Tab-separated table of C-alpha atoms and ligand atoms in Angstrom:
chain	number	residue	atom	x	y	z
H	1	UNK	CA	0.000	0.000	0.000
H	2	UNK	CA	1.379	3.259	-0.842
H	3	UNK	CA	2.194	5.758	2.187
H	4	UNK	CA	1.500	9.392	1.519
H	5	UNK	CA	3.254	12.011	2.726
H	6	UNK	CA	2.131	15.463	2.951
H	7	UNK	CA	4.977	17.950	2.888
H	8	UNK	CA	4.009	21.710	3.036
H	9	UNK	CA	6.236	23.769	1.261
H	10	UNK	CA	6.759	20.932	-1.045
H	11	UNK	CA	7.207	23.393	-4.252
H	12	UNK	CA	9.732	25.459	-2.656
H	13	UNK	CA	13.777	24.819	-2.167
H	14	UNK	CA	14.281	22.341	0.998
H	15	UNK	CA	10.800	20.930	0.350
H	16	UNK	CA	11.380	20.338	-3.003
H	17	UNK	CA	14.209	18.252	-2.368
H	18	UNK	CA	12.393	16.572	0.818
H	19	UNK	CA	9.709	15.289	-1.697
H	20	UNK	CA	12.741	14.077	-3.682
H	21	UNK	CA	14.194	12.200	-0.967
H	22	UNK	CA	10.682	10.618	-0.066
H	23	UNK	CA	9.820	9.183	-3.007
H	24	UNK	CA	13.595	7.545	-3.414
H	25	UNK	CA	12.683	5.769	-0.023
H	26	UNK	CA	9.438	4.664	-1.289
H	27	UNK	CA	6.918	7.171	-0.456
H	28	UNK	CA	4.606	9.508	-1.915
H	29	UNK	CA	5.058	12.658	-1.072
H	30	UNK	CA	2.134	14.939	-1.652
H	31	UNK	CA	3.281	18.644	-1.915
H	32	UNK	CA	0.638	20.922	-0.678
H	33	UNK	CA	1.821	24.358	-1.840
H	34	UNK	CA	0.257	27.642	-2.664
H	35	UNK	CA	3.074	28.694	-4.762
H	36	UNK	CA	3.243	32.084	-3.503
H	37	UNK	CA	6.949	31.526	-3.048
H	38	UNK	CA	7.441	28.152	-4.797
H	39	UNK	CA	7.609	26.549	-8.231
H	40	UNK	CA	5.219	24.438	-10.264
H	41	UNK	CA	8.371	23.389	-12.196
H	42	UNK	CA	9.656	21.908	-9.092
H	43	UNK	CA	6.844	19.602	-8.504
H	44	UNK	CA	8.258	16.241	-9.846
H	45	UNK	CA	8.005	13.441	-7.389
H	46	UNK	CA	4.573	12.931	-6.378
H	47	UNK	CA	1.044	14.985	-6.555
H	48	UNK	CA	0.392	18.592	-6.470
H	49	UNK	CA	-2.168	20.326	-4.736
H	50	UNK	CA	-2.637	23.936	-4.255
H	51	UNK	CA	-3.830	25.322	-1.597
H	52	UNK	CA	-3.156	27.932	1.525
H	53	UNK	CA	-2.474	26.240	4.838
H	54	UNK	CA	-5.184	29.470	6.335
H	55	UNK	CA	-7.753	27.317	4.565
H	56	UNK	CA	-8.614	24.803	7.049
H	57	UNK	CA	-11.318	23.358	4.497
H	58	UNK	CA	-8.765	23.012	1.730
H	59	UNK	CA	-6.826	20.939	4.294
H	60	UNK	CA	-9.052	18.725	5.594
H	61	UNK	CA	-10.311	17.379	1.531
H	62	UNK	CA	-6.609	16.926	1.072
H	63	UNK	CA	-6.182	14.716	4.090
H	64	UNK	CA	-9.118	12.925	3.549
H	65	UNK	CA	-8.152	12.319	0.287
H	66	UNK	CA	-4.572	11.110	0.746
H	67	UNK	CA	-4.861	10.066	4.646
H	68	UNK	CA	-1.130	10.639	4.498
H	69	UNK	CA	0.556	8.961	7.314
H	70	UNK	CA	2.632	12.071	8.373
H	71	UNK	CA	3.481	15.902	7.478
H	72	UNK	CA	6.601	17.671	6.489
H	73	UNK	CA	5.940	21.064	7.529
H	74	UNK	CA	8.407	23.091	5.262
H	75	UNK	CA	5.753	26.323	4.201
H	76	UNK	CA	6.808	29.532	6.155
H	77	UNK	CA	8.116	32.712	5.275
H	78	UNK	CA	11.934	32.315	6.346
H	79	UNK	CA	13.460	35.740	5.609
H	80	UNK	CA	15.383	37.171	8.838
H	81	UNK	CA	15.381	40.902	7.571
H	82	UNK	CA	11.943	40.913	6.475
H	83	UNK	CA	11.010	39.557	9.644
H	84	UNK	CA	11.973	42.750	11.466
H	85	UNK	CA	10.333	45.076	9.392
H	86	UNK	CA	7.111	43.047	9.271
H	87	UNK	CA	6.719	41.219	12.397
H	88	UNK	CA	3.017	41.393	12.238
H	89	UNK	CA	3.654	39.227	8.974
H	90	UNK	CA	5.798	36.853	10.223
H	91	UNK	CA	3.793	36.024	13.384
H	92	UNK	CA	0.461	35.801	11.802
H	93	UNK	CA	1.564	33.745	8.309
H	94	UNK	CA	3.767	31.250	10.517
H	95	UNK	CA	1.876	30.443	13.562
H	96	UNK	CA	-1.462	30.580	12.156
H	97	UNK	CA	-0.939	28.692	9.170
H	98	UNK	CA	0.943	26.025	11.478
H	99	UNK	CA	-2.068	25.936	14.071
H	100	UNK	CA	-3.929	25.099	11.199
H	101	UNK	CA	-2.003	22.476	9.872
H	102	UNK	CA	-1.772	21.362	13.150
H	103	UNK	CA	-5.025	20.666	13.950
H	104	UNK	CA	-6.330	18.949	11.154
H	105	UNK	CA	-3.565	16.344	10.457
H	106	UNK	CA	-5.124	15.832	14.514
H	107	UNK	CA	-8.128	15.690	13.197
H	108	UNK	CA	-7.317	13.499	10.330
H	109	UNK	CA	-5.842	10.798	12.859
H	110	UNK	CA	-2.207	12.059	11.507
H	111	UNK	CA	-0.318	11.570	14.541
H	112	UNK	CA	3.133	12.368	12.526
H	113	UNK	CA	5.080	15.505	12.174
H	114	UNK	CA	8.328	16.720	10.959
H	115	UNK	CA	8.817	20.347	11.629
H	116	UNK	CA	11.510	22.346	10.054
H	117	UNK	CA	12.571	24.896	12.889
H	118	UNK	CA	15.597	27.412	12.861
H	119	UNK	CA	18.974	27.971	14.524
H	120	UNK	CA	17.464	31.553	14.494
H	121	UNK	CA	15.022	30.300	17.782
H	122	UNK	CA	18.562	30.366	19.461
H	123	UNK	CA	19.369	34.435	19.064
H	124	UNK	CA	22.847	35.516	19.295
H	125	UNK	CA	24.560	33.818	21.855
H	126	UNK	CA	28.318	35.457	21.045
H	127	UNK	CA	29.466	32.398	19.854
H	128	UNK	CA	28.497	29.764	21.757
H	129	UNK	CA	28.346	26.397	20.213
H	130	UNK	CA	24.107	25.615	19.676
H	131	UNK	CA	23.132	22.168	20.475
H	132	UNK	CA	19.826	20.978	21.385
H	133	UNK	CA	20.116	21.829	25.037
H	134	UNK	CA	20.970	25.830	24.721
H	135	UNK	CA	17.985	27.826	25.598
H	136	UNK	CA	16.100	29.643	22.693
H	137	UNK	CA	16.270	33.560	23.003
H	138	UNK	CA	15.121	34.409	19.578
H	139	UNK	CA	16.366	38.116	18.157
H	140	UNK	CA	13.919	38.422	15.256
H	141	UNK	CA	10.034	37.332	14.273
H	142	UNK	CA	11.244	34.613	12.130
H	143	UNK	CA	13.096	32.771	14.923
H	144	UNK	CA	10.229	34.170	17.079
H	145	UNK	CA	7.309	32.430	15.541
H	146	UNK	CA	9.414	29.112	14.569
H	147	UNK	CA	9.977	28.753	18.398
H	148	UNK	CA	5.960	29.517	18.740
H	149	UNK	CA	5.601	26.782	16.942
H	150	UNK	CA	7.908	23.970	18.558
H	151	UNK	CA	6.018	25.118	21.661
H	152	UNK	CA	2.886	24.834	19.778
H	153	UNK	CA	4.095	21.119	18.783
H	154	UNK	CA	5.339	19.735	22.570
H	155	UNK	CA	1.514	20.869	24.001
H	156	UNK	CA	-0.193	19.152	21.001
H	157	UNK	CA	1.726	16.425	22.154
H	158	UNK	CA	1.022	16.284	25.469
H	159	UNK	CA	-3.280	16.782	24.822
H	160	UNK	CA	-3.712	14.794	21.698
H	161	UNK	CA	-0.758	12.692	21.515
H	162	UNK	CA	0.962	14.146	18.327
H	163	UNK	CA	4.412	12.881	17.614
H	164	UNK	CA	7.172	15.144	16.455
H	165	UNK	CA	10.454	15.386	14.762
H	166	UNK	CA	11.464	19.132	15.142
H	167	UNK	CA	14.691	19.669	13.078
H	168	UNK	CA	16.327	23.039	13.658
H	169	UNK	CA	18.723	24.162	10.760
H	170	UNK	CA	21.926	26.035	10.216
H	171	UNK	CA	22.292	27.316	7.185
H	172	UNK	CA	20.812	25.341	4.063
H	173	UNK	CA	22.870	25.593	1.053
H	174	UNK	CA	23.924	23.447	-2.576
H	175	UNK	CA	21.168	21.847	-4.849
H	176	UNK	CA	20.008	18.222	-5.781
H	177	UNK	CA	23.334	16.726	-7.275
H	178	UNK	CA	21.387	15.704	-10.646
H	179	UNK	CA	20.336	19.509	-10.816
H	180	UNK	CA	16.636	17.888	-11.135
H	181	UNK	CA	15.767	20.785	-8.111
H	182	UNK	CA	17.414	23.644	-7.039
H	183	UNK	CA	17.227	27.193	-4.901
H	184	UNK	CA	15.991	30.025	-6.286
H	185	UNK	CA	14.257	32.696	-4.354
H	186	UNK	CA	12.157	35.468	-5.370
H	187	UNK	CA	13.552	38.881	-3.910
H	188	UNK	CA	16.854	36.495	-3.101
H	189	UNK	CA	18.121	37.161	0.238
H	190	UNK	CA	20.749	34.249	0.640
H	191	UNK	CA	24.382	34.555	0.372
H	192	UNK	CA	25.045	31.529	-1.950
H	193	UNK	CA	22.776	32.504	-4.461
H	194	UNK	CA	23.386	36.100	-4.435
H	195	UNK	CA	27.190	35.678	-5.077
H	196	UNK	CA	27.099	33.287	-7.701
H	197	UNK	CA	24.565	35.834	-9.385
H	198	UNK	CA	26.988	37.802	-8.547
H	199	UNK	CA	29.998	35.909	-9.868
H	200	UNK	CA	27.753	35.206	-13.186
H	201	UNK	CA	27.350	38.927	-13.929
H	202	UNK	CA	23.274	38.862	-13.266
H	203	UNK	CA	23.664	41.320	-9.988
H	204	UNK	CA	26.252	43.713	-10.249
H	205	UNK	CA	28.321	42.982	-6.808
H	206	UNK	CA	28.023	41.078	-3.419
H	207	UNK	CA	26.849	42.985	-0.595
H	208	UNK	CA	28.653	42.329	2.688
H	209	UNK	CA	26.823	42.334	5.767
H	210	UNK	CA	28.999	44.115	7.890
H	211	UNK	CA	32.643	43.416	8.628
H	212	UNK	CA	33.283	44.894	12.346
H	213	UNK	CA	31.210	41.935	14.221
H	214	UNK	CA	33.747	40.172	16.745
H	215	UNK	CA	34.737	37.631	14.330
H	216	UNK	CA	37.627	35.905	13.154
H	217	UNK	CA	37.306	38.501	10.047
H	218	UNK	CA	34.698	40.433	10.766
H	219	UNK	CA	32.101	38.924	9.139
H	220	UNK	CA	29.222	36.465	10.433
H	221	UNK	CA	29.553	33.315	10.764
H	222	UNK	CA	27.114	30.682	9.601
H	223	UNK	CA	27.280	26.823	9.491
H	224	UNK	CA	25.978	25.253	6.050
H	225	UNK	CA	24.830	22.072	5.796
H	226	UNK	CA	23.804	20.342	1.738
H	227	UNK	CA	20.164	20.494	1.431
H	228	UNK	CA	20.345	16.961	0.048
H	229	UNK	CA	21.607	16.093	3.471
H	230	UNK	CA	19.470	17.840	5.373
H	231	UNK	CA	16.267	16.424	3.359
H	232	UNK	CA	17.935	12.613	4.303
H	233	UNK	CA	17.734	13.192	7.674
H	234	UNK	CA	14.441	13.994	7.237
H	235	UNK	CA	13.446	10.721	6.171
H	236	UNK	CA	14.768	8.954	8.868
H	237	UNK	CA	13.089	11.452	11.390
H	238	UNK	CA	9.976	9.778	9.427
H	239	UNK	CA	11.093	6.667	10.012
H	240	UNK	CA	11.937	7.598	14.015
H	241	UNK	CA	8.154	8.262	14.172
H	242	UNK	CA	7.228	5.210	12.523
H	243	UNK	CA	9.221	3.432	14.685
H	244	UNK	CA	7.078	4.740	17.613
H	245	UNK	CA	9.941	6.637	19.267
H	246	UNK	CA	9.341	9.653	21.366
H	247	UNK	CA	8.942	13.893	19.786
H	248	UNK	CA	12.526	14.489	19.525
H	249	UNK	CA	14.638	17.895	18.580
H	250	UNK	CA	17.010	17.841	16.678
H	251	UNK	CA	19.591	20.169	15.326
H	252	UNK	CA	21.340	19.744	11.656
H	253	UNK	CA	24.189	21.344	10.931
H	254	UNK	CA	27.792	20.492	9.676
H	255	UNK	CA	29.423	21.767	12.860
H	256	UNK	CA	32.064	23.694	10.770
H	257	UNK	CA	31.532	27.802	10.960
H	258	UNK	CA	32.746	30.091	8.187
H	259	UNK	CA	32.571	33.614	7.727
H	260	UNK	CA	31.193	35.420	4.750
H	261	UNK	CA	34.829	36.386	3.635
H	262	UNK	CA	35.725	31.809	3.401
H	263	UNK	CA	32.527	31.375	1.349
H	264	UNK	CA	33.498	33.908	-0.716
H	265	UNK	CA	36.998	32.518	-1.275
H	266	UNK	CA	35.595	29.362	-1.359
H	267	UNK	CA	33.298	30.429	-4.172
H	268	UNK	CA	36.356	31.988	-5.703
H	269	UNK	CA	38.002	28.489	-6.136
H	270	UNK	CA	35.195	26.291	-7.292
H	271	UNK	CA	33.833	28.665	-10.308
H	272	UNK	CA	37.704	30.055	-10.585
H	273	UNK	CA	36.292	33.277	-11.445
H	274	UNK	CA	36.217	36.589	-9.358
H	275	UNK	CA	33.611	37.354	-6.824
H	276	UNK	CA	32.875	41.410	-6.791
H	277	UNK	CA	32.203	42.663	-3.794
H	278	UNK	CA	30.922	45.824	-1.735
H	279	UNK	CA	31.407	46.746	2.025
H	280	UNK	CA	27.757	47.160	3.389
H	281	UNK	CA	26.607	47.986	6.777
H	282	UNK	CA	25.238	45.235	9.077
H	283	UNK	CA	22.138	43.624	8.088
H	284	UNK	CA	19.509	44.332	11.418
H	285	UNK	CA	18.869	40.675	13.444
H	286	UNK	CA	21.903	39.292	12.318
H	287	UNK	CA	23.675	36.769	14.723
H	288	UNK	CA	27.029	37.465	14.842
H	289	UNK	CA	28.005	33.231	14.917
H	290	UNK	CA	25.266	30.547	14.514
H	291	UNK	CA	27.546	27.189	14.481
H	292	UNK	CA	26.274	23.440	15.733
H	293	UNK	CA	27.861	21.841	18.266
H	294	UNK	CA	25.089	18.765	18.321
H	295	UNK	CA	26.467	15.207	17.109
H	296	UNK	CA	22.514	14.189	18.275
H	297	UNK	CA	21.188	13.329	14.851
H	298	UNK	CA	24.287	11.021	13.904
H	299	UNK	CA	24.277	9.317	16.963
H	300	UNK	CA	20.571	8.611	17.295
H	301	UNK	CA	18.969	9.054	13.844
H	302	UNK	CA	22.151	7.399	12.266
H	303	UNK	CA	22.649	10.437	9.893
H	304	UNK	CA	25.734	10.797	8.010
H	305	UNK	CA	25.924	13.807	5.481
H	306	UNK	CA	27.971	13.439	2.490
H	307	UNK	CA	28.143	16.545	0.771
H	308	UNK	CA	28.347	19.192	3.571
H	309	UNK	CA	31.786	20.194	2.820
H	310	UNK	CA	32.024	23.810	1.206
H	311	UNK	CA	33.525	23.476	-1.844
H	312	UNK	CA	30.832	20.298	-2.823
H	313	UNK	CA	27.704	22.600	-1.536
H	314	UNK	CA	29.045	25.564	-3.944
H	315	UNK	CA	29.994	23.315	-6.426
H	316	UNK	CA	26.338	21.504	-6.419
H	317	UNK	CA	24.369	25.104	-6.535
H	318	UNK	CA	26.642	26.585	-9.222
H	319	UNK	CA	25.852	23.443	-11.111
H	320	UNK	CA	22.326	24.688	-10.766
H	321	UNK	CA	22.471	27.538	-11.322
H	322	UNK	CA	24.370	27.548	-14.253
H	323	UNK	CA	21.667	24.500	-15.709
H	324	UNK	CA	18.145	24.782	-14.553
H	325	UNK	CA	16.203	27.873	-13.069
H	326	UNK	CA	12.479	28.289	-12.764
H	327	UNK	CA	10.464	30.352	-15.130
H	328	UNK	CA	8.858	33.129	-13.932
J	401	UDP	N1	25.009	37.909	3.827
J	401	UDP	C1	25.782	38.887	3.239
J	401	UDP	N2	25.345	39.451	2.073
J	401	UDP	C2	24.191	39.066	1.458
J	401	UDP	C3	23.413	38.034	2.053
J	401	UDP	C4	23.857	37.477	3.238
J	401	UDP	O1	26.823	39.272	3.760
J	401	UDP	O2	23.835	39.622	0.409
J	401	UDP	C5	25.456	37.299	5.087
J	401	UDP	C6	24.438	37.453	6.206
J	401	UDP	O3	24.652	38.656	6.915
J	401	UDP	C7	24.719	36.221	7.045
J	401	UDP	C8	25.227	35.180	6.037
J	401	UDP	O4	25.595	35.920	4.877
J	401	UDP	O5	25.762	36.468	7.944
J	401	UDP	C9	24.159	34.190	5.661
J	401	UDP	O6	22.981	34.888	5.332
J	401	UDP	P1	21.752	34.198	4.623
J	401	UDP	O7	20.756	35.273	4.321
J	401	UDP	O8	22.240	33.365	3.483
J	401	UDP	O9	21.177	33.192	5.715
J	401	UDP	P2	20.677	33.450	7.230
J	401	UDP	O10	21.907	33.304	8.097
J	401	UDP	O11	20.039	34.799	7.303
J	401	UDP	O12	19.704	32.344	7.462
């Protein structure tokens, strides 16, 4: 019998990939998207059906008709900076939409739940190594609302006996080695992207975020992790649920930190072309250092990445981006 999965979100970067993963482990991954943010083209390994997680009606036909036997929750708006401008955006679109989602996959008898949380719940913690166990002081409405909704998860939980998987990420980056899915954002916010547009001559420079935070160089530091990892550990989150084990949290990083100015370089040496650059002022809710210290998900979920090194992350979304993007 087939086993449906419903992953939110599923038309958009790390979803897209997630529904990738899925069906290469032998489910179906039903993306429910609204494609305000994602990408029809991107909707390759199982059913589409649009729809906004605010409409509870739309949500309960599509689990009655799929009776999927858990949810990827990827759908949120994820942008830090926009997050302090708007916070009345962030906090209505995120937890609302997730209370929704929430309580019909309860409804439905769905009793599974991955949850893709931040390192941004954590604030800035001057450099302290993150793992599971730090306490959450978010500085922004993004992290804000995504620790809202762990919250929201652990007392749905504890009333109607909802399992969860709550995976909080560092810093996504690459593409789907086969360049079948990819990132692309519309505005763009993310380093990666921005300086190989850069490096490709389609913006005209690289904006740096500041270079006087107490850093090795000055810049921020960030941990990237593949996305094609991250998505695998996903699956076997699944699989933690379907084994009956207990809500868990985990964090997924790489555990190595670099600073704007070594993905830069690093960028430098895999496209071997020149990355131009401007000094720019600090971007507001910035973290000076966001790095994972948590060996959690090898040791218990048994997840190894592969491709989490920098140069193979680059190297995979350059690939991308030089082959496939979305129409729009
Ligand atoms: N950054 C930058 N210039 C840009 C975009 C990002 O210097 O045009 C920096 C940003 O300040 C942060 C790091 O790159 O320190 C990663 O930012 P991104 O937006 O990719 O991810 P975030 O850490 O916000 O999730």
């Amino acid at each position: 019998m087939q086993q449906h999965v419903l992953v939110t979100g599923g038309a958009g970067y790390i979803g897209s990939h997630a529904c990738k993963a899925l069906a290469a482990a032998g489910y179906v991954p039903v993306c429910f998207d609204n494609f305000s943010t994602g990408w029809k083209e991107a909707v390759k390994f199982g059913p589409a059906e649009e729809g906004d997680l605010a409409d509870r009606a739309r949500l309960d036909e599509v689990f009655a008709k799929y009776q999927p036997i858990a949810v990827m929750h990827f759908a949120a708006l994820s942008l830090v900076g926009e997050s302090m401008q708007n916070p009345s955006k962030y906090w209505r679109t995120n937890v609302n939409c997730a209370l929704n989602l929430i309580e019909a996959a309860v409804e439905a008898g769905c009793r599974n739940f991955v949850f893709s949380s931040t390192c941004a719940t954590y604030g800035d913690q001057d450099g302290v190594v993150l793992n599971e166990d730090t306490e959450q002081r978010p500085i922004n409405a993004y992290g804000g609302s995504k620790r809202a909704i762990e919250d929201m998860l652990r007392d749905f939980g504890a009333s109607h006996g909802l399992n969860s998987v709550i995976f909080r990420y560092f810093n996504v980056a690459g593409a789907d080695p086969d360049a079948e899915v990819g990132e692309q954002h519309i505005p763009e916010t993310h380093l990666i992207p921005l300086m190989l547009d850069a490096i490709a001559g389609k913006r005209p420079a690289l904006t740096v975020f500041g270079s006087d935070y107490a850093t090795r160089d000055g810049t921020c530091i960030r941990d990237y992790v593949h996305v094609s990892d991250l998505v695998d550990a996903h699956v076997l989150g699944l699989k933690w649920l379907e084994d009956g084990k207990p809500s868990r949290v985990f964090c997924l990083g790489s555990g190595n930190g670099f600073s704007v100015r070594e993905v830069i370089d690093a960028s430098r040496a895999v496209t071997n072309q020149d990355v131009p650059i401007v000094e720019g002022d600090r971007r507001p809710g910035d973290a000076a250092a966001l790095v994972s210290g948590s060996k959690r998900a090898t040791e218990e979920l048994g997840w190894q990445p592969k491709r989490s090194d920098l140069s193979t992350m680059i190297s995979d979304a350059w690939r991308w981006h030089q082959a496939a993007e979305y129409e729009y």
